Coordinates of C-alpha atoms and ligand atoms in Angstrom, one line a residue:
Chain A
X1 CA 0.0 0.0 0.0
X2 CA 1.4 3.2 -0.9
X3 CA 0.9 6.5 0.3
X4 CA 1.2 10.3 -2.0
X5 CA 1.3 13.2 -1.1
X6 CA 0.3 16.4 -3.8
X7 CA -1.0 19.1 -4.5
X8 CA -4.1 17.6 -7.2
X9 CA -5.5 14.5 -7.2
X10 CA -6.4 14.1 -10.8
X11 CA -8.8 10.9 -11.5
X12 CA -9.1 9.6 -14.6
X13 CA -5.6 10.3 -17.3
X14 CA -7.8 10.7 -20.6
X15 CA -7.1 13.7 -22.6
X16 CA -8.6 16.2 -20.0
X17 CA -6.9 14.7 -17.2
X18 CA -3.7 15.1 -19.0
X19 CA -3.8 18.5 -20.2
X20 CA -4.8 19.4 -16.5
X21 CA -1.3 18.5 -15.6
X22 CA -0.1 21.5 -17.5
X23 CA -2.3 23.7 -16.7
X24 CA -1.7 23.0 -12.8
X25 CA 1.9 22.6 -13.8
X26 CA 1.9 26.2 -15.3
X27 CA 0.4 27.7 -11.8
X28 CA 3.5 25.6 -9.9
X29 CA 0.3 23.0 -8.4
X30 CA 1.6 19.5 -8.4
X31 CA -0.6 16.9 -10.0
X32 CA -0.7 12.8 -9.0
X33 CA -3.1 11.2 -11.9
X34 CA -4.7 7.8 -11.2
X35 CA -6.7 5.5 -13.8
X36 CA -8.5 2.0 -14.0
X37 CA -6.4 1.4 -16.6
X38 CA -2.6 0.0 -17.5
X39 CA -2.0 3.3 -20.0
X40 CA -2.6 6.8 -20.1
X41 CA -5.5 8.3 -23.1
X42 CA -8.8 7.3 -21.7
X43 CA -11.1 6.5 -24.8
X44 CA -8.6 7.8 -27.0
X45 CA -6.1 5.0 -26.5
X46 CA -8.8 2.4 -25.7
X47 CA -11.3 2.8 -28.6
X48 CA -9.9 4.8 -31.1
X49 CA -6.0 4.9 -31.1
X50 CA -5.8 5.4 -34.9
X51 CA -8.2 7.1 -36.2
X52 CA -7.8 11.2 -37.4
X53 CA -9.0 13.9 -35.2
X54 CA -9.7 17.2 -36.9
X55 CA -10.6 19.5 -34.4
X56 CA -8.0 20.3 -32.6
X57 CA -6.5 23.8 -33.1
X58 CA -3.6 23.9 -34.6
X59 CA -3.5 20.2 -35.9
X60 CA -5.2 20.1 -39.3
X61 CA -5.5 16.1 -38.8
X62 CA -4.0 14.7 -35.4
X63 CA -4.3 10.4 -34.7
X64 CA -5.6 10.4 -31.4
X65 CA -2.8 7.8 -30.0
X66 CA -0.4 10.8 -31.4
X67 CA -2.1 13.5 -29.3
X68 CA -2.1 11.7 -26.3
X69 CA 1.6 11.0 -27.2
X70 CA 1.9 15.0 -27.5
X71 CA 0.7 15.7 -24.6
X72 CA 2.6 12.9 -22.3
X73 CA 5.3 15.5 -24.1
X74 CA 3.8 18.5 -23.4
X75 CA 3.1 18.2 -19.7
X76 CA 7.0 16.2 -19.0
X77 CA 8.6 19.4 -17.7
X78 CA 6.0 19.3 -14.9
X79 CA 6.5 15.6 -13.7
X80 CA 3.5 14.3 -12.7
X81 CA 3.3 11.1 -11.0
X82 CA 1.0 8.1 -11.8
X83 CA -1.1 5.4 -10.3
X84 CA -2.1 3.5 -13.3
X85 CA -4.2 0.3 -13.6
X86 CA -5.8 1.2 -10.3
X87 CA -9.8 2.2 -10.1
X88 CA -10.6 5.2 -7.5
X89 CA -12.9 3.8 -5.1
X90 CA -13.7 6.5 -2.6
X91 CA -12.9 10.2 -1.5
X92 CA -12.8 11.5 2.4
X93 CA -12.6 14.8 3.1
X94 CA -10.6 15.8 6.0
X95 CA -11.4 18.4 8.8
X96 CA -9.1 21.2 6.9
X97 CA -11.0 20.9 3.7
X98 CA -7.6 18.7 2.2
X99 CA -8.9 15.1 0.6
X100 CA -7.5 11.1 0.7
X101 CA -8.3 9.7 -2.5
X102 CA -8.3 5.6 -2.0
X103 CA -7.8 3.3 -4.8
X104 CA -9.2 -0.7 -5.0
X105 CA -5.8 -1.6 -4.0
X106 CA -5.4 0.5 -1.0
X107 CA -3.1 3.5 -2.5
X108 CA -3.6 6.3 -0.8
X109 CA -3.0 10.0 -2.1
X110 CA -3.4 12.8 0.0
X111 CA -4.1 15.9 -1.7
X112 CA -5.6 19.9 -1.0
X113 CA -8.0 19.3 -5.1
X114 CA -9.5 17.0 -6.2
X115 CA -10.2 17.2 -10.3
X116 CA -12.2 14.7 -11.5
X117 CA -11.6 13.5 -15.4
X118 CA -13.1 10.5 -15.2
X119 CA -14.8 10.8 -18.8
X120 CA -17.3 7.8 -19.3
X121 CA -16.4 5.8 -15.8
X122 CA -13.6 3.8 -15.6
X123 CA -13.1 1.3 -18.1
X124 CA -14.2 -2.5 -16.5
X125 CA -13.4 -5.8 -18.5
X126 CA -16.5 -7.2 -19.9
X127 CA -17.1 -10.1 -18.1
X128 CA -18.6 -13.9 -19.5
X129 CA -21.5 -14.9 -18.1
X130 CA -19.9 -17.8 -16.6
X131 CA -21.2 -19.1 -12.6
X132 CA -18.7 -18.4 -10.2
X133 CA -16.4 -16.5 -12.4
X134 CA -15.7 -13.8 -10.1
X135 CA -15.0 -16.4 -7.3
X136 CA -11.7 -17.2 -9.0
X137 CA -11.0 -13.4 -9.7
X138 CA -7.2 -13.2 -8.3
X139 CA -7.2 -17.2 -8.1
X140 CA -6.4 -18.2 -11.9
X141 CA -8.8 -15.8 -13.4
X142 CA -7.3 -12.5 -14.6
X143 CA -9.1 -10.2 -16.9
X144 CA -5.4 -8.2 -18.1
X145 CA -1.9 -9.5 -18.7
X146 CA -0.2 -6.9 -16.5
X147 CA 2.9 -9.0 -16.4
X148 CA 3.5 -11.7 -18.3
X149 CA 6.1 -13.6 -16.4
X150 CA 3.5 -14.1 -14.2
X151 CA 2.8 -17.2 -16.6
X152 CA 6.1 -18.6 -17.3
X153 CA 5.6 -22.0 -17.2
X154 CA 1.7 -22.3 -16.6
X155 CA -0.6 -23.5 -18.5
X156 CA -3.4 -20.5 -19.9
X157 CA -6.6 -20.1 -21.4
X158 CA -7.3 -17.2 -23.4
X159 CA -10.6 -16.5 -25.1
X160 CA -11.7 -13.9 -27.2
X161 CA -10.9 -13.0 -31.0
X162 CA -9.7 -9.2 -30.7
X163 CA -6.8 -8.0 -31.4
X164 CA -5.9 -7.7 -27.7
X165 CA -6.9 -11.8 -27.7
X166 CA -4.6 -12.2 -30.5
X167 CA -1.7 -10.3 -29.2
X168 CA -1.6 -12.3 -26.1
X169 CA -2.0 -15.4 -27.8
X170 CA 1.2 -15.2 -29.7
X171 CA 3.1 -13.5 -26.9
X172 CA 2.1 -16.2 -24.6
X173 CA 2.6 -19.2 -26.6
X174 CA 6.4 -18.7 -25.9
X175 CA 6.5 -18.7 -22.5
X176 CA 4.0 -20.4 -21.2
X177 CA 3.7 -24.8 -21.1
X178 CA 0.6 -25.0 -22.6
X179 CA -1.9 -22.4 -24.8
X180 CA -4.9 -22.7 -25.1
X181 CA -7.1 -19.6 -27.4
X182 CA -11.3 -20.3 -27.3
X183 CA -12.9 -18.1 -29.7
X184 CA -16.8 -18.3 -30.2
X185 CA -16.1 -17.3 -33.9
X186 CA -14.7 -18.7 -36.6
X187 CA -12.8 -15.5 -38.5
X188 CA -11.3 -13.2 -36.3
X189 CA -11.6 -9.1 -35.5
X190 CA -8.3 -7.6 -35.4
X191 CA -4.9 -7.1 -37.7
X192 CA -4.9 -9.7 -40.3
X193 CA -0.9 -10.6 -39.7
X194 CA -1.9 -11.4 -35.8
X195 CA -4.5 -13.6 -36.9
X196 CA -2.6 -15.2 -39.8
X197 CA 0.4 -15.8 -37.5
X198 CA -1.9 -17.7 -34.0
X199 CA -3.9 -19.8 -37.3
X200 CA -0.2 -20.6 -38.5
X201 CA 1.2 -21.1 -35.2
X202 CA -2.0 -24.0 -34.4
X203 CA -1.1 -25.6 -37.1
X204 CA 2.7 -25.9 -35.7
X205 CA 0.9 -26.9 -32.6
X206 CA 2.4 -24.2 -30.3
X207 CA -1.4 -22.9 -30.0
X208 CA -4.2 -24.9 -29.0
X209 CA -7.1 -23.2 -31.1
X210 CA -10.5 -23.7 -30.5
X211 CA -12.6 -22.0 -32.3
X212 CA -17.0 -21.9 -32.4
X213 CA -16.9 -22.5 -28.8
X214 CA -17.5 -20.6 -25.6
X215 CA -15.8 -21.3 -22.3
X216 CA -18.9 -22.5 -20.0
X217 CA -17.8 -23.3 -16.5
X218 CA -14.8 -23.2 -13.8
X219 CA -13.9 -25.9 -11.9
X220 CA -11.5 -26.2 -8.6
X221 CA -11.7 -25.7 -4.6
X222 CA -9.7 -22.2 -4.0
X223 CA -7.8 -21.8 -7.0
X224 CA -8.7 -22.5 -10.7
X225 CA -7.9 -26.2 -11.6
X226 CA -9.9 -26.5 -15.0
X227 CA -12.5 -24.8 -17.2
X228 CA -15.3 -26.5 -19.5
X229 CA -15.4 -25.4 -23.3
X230 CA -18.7 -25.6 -24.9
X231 CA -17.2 -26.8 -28.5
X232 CA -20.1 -26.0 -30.9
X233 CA -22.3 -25.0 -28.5
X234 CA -22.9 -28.9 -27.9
X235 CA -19.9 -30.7 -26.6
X236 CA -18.1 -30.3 -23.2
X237 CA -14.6 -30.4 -23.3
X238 CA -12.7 -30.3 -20.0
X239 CA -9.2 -28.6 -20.0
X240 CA -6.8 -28.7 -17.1
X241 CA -5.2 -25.1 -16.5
X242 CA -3.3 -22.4 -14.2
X243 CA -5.4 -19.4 -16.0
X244 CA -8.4 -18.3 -17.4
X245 CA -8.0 -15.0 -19.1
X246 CA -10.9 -13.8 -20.7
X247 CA -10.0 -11.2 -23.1
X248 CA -13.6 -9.4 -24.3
X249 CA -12.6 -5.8 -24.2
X250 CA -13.6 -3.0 -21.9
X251 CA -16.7 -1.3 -21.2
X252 CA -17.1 2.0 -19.4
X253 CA -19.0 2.2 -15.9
X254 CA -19.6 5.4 -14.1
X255 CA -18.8 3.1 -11.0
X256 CA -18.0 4.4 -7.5
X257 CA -18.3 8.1 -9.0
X258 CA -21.8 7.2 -7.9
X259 CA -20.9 7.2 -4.3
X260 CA -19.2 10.0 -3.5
X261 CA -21.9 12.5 -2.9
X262 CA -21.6 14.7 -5.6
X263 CA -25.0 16.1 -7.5
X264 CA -25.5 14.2 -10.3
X265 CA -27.9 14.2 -13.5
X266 CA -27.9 11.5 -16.1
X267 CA -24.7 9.8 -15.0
X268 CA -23.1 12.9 -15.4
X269 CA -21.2 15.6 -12.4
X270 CA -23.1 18.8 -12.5
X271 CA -21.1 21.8 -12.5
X272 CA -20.9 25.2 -12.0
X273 CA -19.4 26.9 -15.2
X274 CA -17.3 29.0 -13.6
X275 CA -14.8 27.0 -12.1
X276 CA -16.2 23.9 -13.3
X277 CA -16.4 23.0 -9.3
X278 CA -19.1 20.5 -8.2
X279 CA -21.4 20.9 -4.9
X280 CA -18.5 19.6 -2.7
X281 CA -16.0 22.7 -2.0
X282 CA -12.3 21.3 -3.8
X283 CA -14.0 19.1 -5.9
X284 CA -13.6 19.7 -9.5
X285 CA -15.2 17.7 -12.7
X286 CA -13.9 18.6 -15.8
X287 CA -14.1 16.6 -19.8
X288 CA -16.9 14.1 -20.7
X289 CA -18.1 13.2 -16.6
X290 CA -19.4 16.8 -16.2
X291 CA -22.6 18.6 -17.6
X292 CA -24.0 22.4 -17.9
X293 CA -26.5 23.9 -19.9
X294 CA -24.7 23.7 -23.5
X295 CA -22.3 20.7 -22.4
X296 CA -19.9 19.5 -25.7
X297 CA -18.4 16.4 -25.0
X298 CA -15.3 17.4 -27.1
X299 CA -11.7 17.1 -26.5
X300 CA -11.1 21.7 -27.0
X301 CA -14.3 22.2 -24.7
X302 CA -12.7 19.6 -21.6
X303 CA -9.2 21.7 -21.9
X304 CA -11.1 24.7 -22.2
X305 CA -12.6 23.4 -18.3
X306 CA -9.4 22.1 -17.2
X307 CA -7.8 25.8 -17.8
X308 CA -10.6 27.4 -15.5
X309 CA -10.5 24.8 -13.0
X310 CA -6.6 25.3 -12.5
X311 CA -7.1 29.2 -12.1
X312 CA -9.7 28.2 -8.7
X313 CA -7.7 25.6 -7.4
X314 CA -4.9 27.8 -7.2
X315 CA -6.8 29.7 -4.6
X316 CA -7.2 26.4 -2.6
X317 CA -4.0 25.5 -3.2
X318 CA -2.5 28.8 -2.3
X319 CA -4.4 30.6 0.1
X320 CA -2.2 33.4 0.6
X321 CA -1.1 34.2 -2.6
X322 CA -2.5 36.6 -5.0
X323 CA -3.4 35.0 -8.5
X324 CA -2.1 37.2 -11.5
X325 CA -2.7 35.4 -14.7
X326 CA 0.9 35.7 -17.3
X327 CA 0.5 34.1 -20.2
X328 CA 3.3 31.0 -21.0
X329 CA 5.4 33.5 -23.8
X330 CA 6.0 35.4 -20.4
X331 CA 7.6 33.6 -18.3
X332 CA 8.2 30.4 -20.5
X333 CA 7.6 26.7 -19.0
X334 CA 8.9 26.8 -15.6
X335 CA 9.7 23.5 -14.8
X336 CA 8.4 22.2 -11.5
X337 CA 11.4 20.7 -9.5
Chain B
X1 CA -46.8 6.1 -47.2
X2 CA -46.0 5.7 -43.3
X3 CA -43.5 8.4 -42.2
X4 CA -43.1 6.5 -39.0
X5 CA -42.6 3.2 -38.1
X6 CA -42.6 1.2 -34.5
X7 CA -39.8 -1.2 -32.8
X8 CA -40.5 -2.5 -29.4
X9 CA -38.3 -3.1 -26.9
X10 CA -39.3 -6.3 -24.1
X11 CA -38.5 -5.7 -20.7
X12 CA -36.7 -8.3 -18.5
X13 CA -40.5 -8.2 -16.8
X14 CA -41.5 -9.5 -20.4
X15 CA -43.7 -6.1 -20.9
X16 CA -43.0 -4.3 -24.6
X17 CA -42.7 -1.0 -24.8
X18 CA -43.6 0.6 -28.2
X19 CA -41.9 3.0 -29.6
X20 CA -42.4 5.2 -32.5
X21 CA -39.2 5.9 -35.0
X22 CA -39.3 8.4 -37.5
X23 CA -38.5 7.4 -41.3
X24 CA -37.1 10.7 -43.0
X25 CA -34.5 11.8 -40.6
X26 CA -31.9 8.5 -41.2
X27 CA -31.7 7.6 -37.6
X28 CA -30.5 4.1 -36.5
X29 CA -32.3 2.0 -34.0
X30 CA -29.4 2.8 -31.3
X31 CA -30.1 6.5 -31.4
X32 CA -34.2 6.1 -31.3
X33 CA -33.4 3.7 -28.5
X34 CA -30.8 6.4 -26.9
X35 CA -33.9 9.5 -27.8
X36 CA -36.5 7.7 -25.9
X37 CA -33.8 7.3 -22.9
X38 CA -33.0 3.5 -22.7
X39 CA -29.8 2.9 -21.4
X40 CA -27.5 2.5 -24.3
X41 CA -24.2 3.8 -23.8
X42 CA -23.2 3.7 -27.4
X43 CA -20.0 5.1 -26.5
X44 CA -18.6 5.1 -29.8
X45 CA -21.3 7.0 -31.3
X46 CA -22.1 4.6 -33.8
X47 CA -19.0 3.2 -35.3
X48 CA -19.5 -0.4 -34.9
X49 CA -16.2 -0.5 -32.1
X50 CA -17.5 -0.3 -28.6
X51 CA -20.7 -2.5 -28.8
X52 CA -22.1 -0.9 -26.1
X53 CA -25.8 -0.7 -28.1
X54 CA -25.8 -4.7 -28.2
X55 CA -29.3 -6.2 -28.4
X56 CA -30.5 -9.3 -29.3
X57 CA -33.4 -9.3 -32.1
X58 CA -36.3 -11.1 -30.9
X59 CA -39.2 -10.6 -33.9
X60 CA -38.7 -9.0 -37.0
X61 CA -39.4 -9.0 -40.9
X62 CA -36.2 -9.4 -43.1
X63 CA -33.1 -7.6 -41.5
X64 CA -30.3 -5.7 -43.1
X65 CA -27.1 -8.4 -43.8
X66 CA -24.6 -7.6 -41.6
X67 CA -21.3 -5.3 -42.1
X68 CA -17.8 -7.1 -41.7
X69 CA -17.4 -4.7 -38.7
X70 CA -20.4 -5.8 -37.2
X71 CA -19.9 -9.2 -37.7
X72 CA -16.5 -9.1 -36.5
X73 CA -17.8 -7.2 -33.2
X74 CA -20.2 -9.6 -32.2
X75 CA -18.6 -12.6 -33.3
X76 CA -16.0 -11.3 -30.2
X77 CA -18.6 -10.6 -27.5
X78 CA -18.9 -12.9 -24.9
X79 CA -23.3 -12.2 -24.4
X80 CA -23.5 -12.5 -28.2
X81 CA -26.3 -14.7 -29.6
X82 CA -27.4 -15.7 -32.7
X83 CA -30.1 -13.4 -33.0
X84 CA -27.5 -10.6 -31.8
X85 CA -26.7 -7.0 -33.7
X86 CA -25.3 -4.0 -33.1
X87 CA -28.8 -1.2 -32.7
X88 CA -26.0 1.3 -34.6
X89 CA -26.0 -0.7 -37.6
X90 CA -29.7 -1.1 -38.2
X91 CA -30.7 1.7 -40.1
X92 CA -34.8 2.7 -39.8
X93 CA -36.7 1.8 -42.6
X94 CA -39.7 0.7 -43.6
X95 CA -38.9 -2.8 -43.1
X96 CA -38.3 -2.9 -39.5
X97 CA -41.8 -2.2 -39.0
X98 CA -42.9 -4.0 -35.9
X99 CA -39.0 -4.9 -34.8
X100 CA -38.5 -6.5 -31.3
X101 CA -35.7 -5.8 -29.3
X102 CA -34.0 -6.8 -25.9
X103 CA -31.3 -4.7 -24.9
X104 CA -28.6 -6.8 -24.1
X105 CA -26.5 -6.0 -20.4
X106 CA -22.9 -5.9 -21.1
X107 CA -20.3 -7.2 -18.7
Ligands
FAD401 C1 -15.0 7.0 -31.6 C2 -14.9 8.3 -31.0 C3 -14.4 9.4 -31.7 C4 -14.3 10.7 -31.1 N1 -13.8 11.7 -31.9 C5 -13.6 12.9 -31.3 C6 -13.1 14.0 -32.1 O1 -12.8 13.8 -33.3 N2 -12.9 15.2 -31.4 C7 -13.2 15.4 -30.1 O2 -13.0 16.5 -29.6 N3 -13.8 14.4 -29.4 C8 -14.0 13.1 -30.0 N4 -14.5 12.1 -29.2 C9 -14.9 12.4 -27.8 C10 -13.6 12.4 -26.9 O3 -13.0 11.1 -27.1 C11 -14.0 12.7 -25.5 O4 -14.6 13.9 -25.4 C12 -12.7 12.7 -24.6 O5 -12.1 11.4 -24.6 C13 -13.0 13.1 -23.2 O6 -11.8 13.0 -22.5 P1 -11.8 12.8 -20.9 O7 -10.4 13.0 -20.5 O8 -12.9 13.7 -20.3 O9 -12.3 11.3 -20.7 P2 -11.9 9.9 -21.2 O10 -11.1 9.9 -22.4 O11 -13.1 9.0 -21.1 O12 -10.9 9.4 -20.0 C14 -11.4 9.2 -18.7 C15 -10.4 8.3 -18.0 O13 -10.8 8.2 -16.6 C16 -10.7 6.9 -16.1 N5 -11.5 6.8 -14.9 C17 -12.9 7.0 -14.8 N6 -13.3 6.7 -13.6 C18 -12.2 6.3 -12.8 C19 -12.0 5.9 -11.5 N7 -13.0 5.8 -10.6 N8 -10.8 5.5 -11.1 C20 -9.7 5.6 -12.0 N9 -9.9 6.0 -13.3 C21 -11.1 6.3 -13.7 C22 -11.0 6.0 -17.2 O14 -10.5 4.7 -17.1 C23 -10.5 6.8 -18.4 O15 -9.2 6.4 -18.8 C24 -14.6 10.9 -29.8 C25 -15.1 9.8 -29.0 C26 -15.2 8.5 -29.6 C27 -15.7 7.4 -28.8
FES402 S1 -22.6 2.5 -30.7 FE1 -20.6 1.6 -30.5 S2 -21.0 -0.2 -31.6 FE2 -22.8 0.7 -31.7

């Protein structure tokens, strides 16, 4: 369990979150950013890495995994520091007005703002429909390959026909004793090289491939000892393994936003346009989580926010200094040390 | 001719709610489905990526062949059925008169 100590608490490292960074970074406020997931780029990086954007000034056509790229760039000299693949869970606020922000896995980051950029929820695998799945959850089942040393030797079960599916599939047939990919298909989504190479490495027999089948059931007492495949929807087929991984992509849930007393309408953080502050004092919601009368969920309008919010947090963050806003050619990009 | 037509979506309590979608403004069953406030993320706006508008086709006349895209995104979804589409991809027309939907939870 680790404990952090800064001046923001930024949840959620989409777009918004990022280009918060720099504009705390340029008022000398220290950022921490947290996420649910492994990378930085919110729904950029995890639904539409390379695909144009043409609206953002200055960038006649930008790829979005490019402009997240830019702006890991652009907000360096302020090193912020990141918990990543970690889901915010809840929010206290302490006696001085100053916040702990607790993740799933206990991290704990102690901060005078909190800026929520938490754009559609944090992004959850999606989960089979299998009985006592979650049961095995840390126990042989594993919705991500964080690490994948962690299987050395094992044997796995993937299932799943995405690229991420695929990717695995051939990364893990080195290393681990036995692989084993279900797909309920029989072509597969994703780059055509990735799926040419696991259908050419089956046929060398380094992948097990089973394909027009569905993984049904999970056997064993505390950890996972075998699953049932459904081959054809008809026949059971018992395999013996370390891991179950199912790979099915991610879907968005607002999550324990829900729980931390803040008004809400529709799913969505109601602000007040000013600041872009919430109804808890220190409290910030800025990108696609907030709404206002005449709310665009667009990239321009959540750094337009994030510039406002930084200008009011400064006076949390601050007290006793007087704000006078200098534009960047002024003083340049002060690095914070 | 009809300038509307209606879809119905079944309720996990069975009960059909009718729903009236309009035939000149090229709307697809996710967004009549999103307009009369069902809870369809469709986080991708339509693209055929996030398959957050999943819902499985109970009753209808002849349907629209599936896309590669679509096929490809529901061939990978572990809720998918047979009777399974994406509510983006299904334009309104006057063939989906009398359509019935379930809107399919994901994860
Ligand atoms: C297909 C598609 C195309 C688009 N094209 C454009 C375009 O051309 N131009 C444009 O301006 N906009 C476009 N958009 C919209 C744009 O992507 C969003 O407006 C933008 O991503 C919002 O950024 P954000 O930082 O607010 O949120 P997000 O990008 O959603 O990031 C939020 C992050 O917060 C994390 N998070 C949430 N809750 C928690 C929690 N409790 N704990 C930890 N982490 C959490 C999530 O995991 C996520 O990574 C498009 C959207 C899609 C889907
Ligand atoms: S809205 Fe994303 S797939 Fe239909």
């Amino acid at each position: 369990m680790s404990k952090i100590t800064t001046d923001l608490c930024i949840v959620g490292a989409g777009p918004v979150g990022l280009f918060a960074v720099f504009e705390a970074g340029l008022l000398k406020m220290r950022c921490h950013v947290v996420d649910a997931l492994p990378a930085v780029g919110g729904q950029l990086s995890e639904i539409y890495p390379k695909k144009p954007i043409y609206d953002i000034p200055g960038f006649p056509e930008v790829l979005a995994g490019d402009l997240i790229k830019n702006l890991e760039q652009q907000i360096a000299p302020f090193h912020p520091t990141f918990t990543l693949g970690e889901r915010v869970e809840d929010l206290e606020k302490l006696e001085d007005g100053s916040f702990i922000v607790r993740t799933v896995d206990g991290t704990e980051i102690a901060c005078k703002v909190v800026v929520i950029a938490g754009g559609l929820g944090s992004f959850e695998p999606r989960k089979p429909a299998i009985e006592n799945l979650e049961k095995f959850e840390k126990h042989g089942v594993e919705y991500m390959v964080r690490d994948p040393e962690h299987f050395r030797d094992k044997r796995v079960v993937l299932a799943g026909g995405g690229d991420s599916a695929l990717d695995w599939a051939i990364y893990l047939a080195g290393l681990c004793k036995e692989l084993t990919l279900v797909h309920r298909g029989t072509t597969f989504r994703g780059a055509p090289e990735s799926a040419a190479k696991v259908l050419s490495m089956a046929e060398e027999g380094q992948i097990k491939l089973i394909l027009k089948s569905n993984v049904s059931e999970v056997h064993g007492e505390n950890e996972l000892e075998a699953v049932t495949v459904m081959v054809d929807n008809t026949t059971p087929h018992r395999i013996e393994t370390d891991y179950f991984i199912p790979l099915f992509g991610l879907v968005p849930k607002l999550g324990p936003i829900e729980n931390w007393g803040l008004e809400l309408d529709k799913n969505a953080i109601v602000v007040d346009t000013e600041a872009y502050s919430t109804n808890v004092p220190g409290v910030y919601a800025i990108g696609d989580i907030n709404t206002y009368p005449g709310k665009l969920k667009l990239i321009l309008c959540g750094f337009h926010e994030a510039a406002l919010m930084a200008q009011s947090a400064y006076n949390i963050v601050y007290p006793d200094k007087k704000f006078v806003l200098k534009y960047t050619t002024v003083n340049g990009i002060q690095e914070l040390q | 001719m009809k300038d509307a037509i209606n879809i119905y979506v079944e309720q996990e309590s069975g009960e059909r709610i009718e729903l009236e979608a309009p035939l000149d403004m090229n709307l697809s069953v996710m967004e009549v489905l999103k307009a009369n406030e069902f809870p369809v993320q469709a986080v991708c706006g339509g693209m055929a990526i996030c398959a957050t508008c999943h819902v499985e086709v109970l009753e209808s006349g002849p349907l629209p062949e599936m896309n590669d895209d679509e096929a490809y995104m529901l061939e990978t979804l572990p809720h998918a059925t047979d009777s399974s589409r994406l509510s983006c991809q299904l334009r309104v027309n006057p063939e989906l008169d009398g359509l019935v939907v379930r809107i399919m939870p994901e994860a």
